[in-house]
PDB file of C-alpha atoms in Angstrom:
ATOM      1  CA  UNK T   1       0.000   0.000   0.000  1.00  0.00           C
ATOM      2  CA  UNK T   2       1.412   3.615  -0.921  1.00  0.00           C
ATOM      3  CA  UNK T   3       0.158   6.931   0.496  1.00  0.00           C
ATOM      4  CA  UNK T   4       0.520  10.461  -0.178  1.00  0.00           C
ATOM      5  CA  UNK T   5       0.516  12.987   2.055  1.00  0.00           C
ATOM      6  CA  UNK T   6       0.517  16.531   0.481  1.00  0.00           C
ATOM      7  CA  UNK T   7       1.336  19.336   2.408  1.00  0.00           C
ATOM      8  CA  UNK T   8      -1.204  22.165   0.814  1.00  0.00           C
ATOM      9  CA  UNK T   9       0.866  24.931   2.534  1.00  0.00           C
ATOM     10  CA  UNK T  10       3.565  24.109   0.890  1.00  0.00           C
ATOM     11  CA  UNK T  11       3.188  22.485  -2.421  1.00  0.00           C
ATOM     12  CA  UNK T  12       0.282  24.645  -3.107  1.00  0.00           C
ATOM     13  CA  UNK T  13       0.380  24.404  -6.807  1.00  0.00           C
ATOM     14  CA  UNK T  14      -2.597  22.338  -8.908  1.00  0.00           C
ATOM     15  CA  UNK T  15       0.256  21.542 -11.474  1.00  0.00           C
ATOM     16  CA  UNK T  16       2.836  20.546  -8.822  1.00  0.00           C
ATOM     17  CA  UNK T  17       0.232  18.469  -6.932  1.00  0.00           C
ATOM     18  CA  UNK T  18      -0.815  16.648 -10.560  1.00  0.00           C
ATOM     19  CA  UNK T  19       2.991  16.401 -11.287  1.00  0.00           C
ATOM     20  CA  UNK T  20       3.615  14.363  -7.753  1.00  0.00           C
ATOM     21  CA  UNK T  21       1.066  11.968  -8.426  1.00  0.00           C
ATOM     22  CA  UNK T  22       2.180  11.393 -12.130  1.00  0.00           C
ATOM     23  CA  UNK T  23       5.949  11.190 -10.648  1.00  0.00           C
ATOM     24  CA  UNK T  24       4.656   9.080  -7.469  1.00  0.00           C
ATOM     25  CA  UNK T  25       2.571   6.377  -9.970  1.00  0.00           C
ATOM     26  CA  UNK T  26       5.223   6.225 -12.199  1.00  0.00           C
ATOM     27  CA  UNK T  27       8.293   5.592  -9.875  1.00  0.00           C
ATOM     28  CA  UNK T  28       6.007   3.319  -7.425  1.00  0.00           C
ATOM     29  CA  UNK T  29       2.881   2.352  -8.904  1.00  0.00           C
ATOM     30  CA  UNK T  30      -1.055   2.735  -7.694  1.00  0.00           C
ATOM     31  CA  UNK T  31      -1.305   5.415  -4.800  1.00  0.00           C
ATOM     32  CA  UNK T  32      -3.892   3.680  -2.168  1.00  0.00           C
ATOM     33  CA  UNK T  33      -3.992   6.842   0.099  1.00  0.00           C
ATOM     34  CA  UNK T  34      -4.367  10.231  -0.757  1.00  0.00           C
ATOM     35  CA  UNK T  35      -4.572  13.143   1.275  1.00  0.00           C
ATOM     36  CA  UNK T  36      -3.700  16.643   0.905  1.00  0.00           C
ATOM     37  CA  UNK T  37      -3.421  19.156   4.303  1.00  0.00           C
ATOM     38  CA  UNK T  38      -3.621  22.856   4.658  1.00  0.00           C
ATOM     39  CA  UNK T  39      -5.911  25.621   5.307  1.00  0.00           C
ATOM     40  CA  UNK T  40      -9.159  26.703   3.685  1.00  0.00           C
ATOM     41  CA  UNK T  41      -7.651  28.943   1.236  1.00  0.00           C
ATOM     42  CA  UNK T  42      -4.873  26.819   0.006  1.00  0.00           C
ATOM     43  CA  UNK T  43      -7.476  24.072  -0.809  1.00  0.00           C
ATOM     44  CA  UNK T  44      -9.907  26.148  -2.685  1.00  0.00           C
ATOM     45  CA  UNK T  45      -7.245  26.772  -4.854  1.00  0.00           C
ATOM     46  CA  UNK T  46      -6.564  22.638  -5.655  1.00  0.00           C
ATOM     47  CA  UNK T  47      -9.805  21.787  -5.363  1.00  0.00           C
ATOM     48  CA  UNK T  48     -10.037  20.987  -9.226  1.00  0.00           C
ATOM     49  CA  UNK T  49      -7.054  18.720  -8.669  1.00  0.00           C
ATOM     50  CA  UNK T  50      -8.136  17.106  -5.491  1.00  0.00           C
ATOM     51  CA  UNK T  51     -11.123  15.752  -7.003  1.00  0.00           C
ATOM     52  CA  UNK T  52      -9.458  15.415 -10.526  1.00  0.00           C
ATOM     53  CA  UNK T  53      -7.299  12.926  -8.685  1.00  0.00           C
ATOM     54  CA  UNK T  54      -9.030  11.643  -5.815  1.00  0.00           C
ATOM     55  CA  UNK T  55      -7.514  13.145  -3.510  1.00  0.00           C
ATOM     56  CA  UNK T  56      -9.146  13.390   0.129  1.00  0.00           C
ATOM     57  CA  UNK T  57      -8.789  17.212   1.918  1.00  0.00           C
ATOM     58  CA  UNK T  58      -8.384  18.230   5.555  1.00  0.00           C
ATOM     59  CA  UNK T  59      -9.039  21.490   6.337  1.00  0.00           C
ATOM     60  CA  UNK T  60      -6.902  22.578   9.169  1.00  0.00           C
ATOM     61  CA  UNK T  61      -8.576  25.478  11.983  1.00  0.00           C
ATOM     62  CA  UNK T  62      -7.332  28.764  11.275  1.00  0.00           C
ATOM     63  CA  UNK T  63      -4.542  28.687  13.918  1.00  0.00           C
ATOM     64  CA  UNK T  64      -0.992  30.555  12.696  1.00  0.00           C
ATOM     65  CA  UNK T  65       1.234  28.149  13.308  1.00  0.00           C
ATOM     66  CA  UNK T  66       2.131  24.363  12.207  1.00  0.00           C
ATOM     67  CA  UNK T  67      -1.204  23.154  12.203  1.00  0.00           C
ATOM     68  CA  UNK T  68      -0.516  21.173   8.904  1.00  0.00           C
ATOM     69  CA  UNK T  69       2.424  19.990   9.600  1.00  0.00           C
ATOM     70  CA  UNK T  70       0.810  18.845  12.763  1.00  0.00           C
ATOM     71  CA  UNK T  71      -1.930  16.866  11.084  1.00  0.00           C
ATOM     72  CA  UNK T  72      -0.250  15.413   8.386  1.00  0.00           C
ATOM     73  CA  UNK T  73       2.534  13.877  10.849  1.00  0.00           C
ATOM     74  CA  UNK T  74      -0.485  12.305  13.347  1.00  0.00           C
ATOM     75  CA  UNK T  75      -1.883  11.052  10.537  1.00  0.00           C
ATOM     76  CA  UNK T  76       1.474   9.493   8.923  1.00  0.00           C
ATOM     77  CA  UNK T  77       1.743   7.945  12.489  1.00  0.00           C
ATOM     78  CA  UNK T  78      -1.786   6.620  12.267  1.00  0.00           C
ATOM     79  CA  UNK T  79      -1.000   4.765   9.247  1.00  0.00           C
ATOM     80  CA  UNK T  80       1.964   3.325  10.028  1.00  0.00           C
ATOM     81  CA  UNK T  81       0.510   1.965  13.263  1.00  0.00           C
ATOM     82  CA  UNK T  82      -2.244   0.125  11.161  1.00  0.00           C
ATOM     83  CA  UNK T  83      -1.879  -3.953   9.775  1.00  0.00           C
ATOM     84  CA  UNK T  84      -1.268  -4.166   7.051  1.00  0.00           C
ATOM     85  CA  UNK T  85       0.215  -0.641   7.237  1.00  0.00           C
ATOM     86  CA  UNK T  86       1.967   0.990   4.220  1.00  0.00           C
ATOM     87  CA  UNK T  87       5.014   0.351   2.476  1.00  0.00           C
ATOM     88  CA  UNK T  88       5.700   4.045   1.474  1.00  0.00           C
ATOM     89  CA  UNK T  89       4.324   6.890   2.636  1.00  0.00           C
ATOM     90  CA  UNK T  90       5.169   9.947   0.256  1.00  0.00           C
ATOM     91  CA  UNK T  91       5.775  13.125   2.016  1.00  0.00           C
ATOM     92  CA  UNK T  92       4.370  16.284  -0.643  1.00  0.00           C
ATOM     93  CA  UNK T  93       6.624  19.734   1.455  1.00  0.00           C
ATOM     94  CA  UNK T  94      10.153  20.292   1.423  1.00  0.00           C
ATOM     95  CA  UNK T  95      10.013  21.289   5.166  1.00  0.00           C
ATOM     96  CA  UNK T  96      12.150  20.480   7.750  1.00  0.00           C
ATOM     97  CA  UNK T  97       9.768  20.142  10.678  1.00  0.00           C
ATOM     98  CA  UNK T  98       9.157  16.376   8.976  1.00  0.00           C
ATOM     99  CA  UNK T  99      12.614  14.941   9.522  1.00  0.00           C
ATOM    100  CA  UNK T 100      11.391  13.473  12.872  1.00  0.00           C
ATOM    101  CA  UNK T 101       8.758  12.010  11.553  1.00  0.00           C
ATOM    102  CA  UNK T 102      10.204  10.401   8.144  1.00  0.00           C
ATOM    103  CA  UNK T 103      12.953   9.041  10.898  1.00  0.00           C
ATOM    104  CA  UNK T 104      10.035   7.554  12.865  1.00  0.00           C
ATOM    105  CA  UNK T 105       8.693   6.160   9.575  1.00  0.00           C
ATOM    106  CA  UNK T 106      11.661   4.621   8.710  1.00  0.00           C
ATOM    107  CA  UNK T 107      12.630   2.546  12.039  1.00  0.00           C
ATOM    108  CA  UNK T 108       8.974   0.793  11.605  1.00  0.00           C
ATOM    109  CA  UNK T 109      10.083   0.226   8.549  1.00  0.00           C
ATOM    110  CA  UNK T 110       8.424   2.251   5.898  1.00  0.00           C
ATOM    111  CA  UNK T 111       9.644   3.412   2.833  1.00  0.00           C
ATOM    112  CA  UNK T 112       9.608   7.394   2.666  1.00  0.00           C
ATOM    113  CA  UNK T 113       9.522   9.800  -0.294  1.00  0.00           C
ATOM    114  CA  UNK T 114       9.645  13.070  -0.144  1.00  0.00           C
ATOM    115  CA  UNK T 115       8.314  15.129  -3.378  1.00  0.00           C
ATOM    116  CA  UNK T 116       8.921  19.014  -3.083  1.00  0.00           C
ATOM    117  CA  UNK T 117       9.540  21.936  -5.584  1.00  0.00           C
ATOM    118  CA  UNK T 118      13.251  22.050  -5.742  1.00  0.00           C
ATOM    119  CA  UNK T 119      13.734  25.800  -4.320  1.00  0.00           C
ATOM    120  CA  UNK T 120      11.352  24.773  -1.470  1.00  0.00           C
ATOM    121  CA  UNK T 121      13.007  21.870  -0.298  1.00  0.00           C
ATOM    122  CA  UNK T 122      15.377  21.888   2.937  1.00  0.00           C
ATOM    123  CA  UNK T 123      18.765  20.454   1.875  1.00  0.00           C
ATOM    124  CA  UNK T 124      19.165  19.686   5.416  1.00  0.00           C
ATOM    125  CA  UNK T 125      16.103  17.512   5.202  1.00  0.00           C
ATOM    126  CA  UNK T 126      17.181  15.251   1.712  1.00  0.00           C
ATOM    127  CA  UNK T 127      19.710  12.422   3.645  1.00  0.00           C
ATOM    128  CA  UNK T 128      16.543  11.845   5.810  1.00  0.00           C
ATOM    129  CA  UNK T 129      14.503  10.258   3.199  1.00  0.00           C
ATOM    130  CA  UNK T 130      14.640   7.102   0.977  1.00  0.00           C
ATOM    131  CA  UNK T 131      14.090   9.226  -1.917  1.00  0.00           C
ATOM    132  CA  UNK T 132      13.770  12.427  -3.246  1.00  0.00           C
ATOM    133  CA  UNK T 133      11.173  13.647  -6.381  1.00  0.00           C
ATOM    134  CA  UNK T 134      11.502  17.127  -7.424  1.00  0.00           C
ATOM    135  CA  UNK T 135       8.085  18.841  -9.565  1.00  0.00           C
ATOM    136  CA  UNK T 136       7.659  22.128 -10.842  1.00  0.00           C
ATOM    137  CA  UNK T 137      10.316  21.217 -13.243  1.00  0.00           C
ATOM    138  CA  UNK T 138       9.506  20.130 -17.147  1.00  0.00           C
ATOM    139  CA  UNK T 139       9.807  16.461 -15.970  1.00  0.00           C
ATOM    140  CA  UNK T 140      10.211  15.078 -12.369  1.00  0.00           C
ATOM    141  CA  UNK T 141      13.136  14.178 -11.572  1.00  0.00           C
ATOM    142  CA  UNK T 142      13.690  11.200  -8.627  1.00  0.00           C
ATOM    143  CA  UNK T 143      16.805  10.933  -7.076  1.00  0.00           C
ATOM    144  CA  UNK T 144      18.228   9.143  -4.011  1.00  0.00           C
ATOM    145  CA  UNK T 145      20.156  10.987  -1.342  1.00  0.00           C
ATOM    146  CA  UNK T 146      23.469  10.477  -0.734  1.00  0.00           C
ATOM    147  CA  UNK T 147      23.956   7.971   2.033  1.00  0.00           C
TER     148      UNK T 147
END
């Protein structure tokens, strides 16, 4: 089972969303969870691509600080807790703040992917994952960190 969890606060792009899933089928194959995260604006402006693709949304409250990043790493948690649980879990940001929780991911171990917009990925955070799959370019590119 493969799921994708899409930071909408940070990959906030329809084209960059469709692009991940494209890149995220492709390299992996059928995606069984989909979920995107982020606030009320952010998914009004992927709603066409959210239900273009399937993709569930969670609206986060109106708080100013890490509430996405919040519920998209409870929920990761959730699923990886679950039998059978997955055997990837993509990660849609290039933040930081998720390094804990791809670690966590990976000692139960889960594959982890992270697919950000190159200039919005932390280079700090690419040795933490199994994979890395940049969009937002004219093809995705997937590359492995250096290990």
């Amino acid at each position: 089972m493969i799921a994708l969890l899409i930071d909408a606060d940070n990959l906030s792009s329809p084209a960059w969303v469709d692009e991940a899933v494209e890149a995220l089928e492709r390299n992996e194959g059928a995606i069984a969870i989909r979920r995107a995260y982020g606030s009320a604006e952010n998914m009004k402006g992927l709603a066409d691509v959210l239900r273009l693709r399937a993709i569930r949304p969670f609206v986060n409250l109106p708080l100013p600080k890490n509430t996405t990043d919040m519920s998209l790493a409870v929920d990761a948690m959730e699923l990886a807790c679950l039998t059978p649980r997955p055997k990837l879990i993509a990660v849609a940001s290039g933040d930081l703040d998720f390094v804990p929780l791809v670690v966590r991911l990976r000692e139960r171990g889960i594959r982890v992917v992270c697919i950000s917009e190159r200039s919005k990925l932390s280079q700090d955070a690419i040795p933490a994952y199994d994979q890395v799959i940049y969009v937002g370019t004219d093809q995705a590119l997937a590359v492995a960190p250096e290990k």
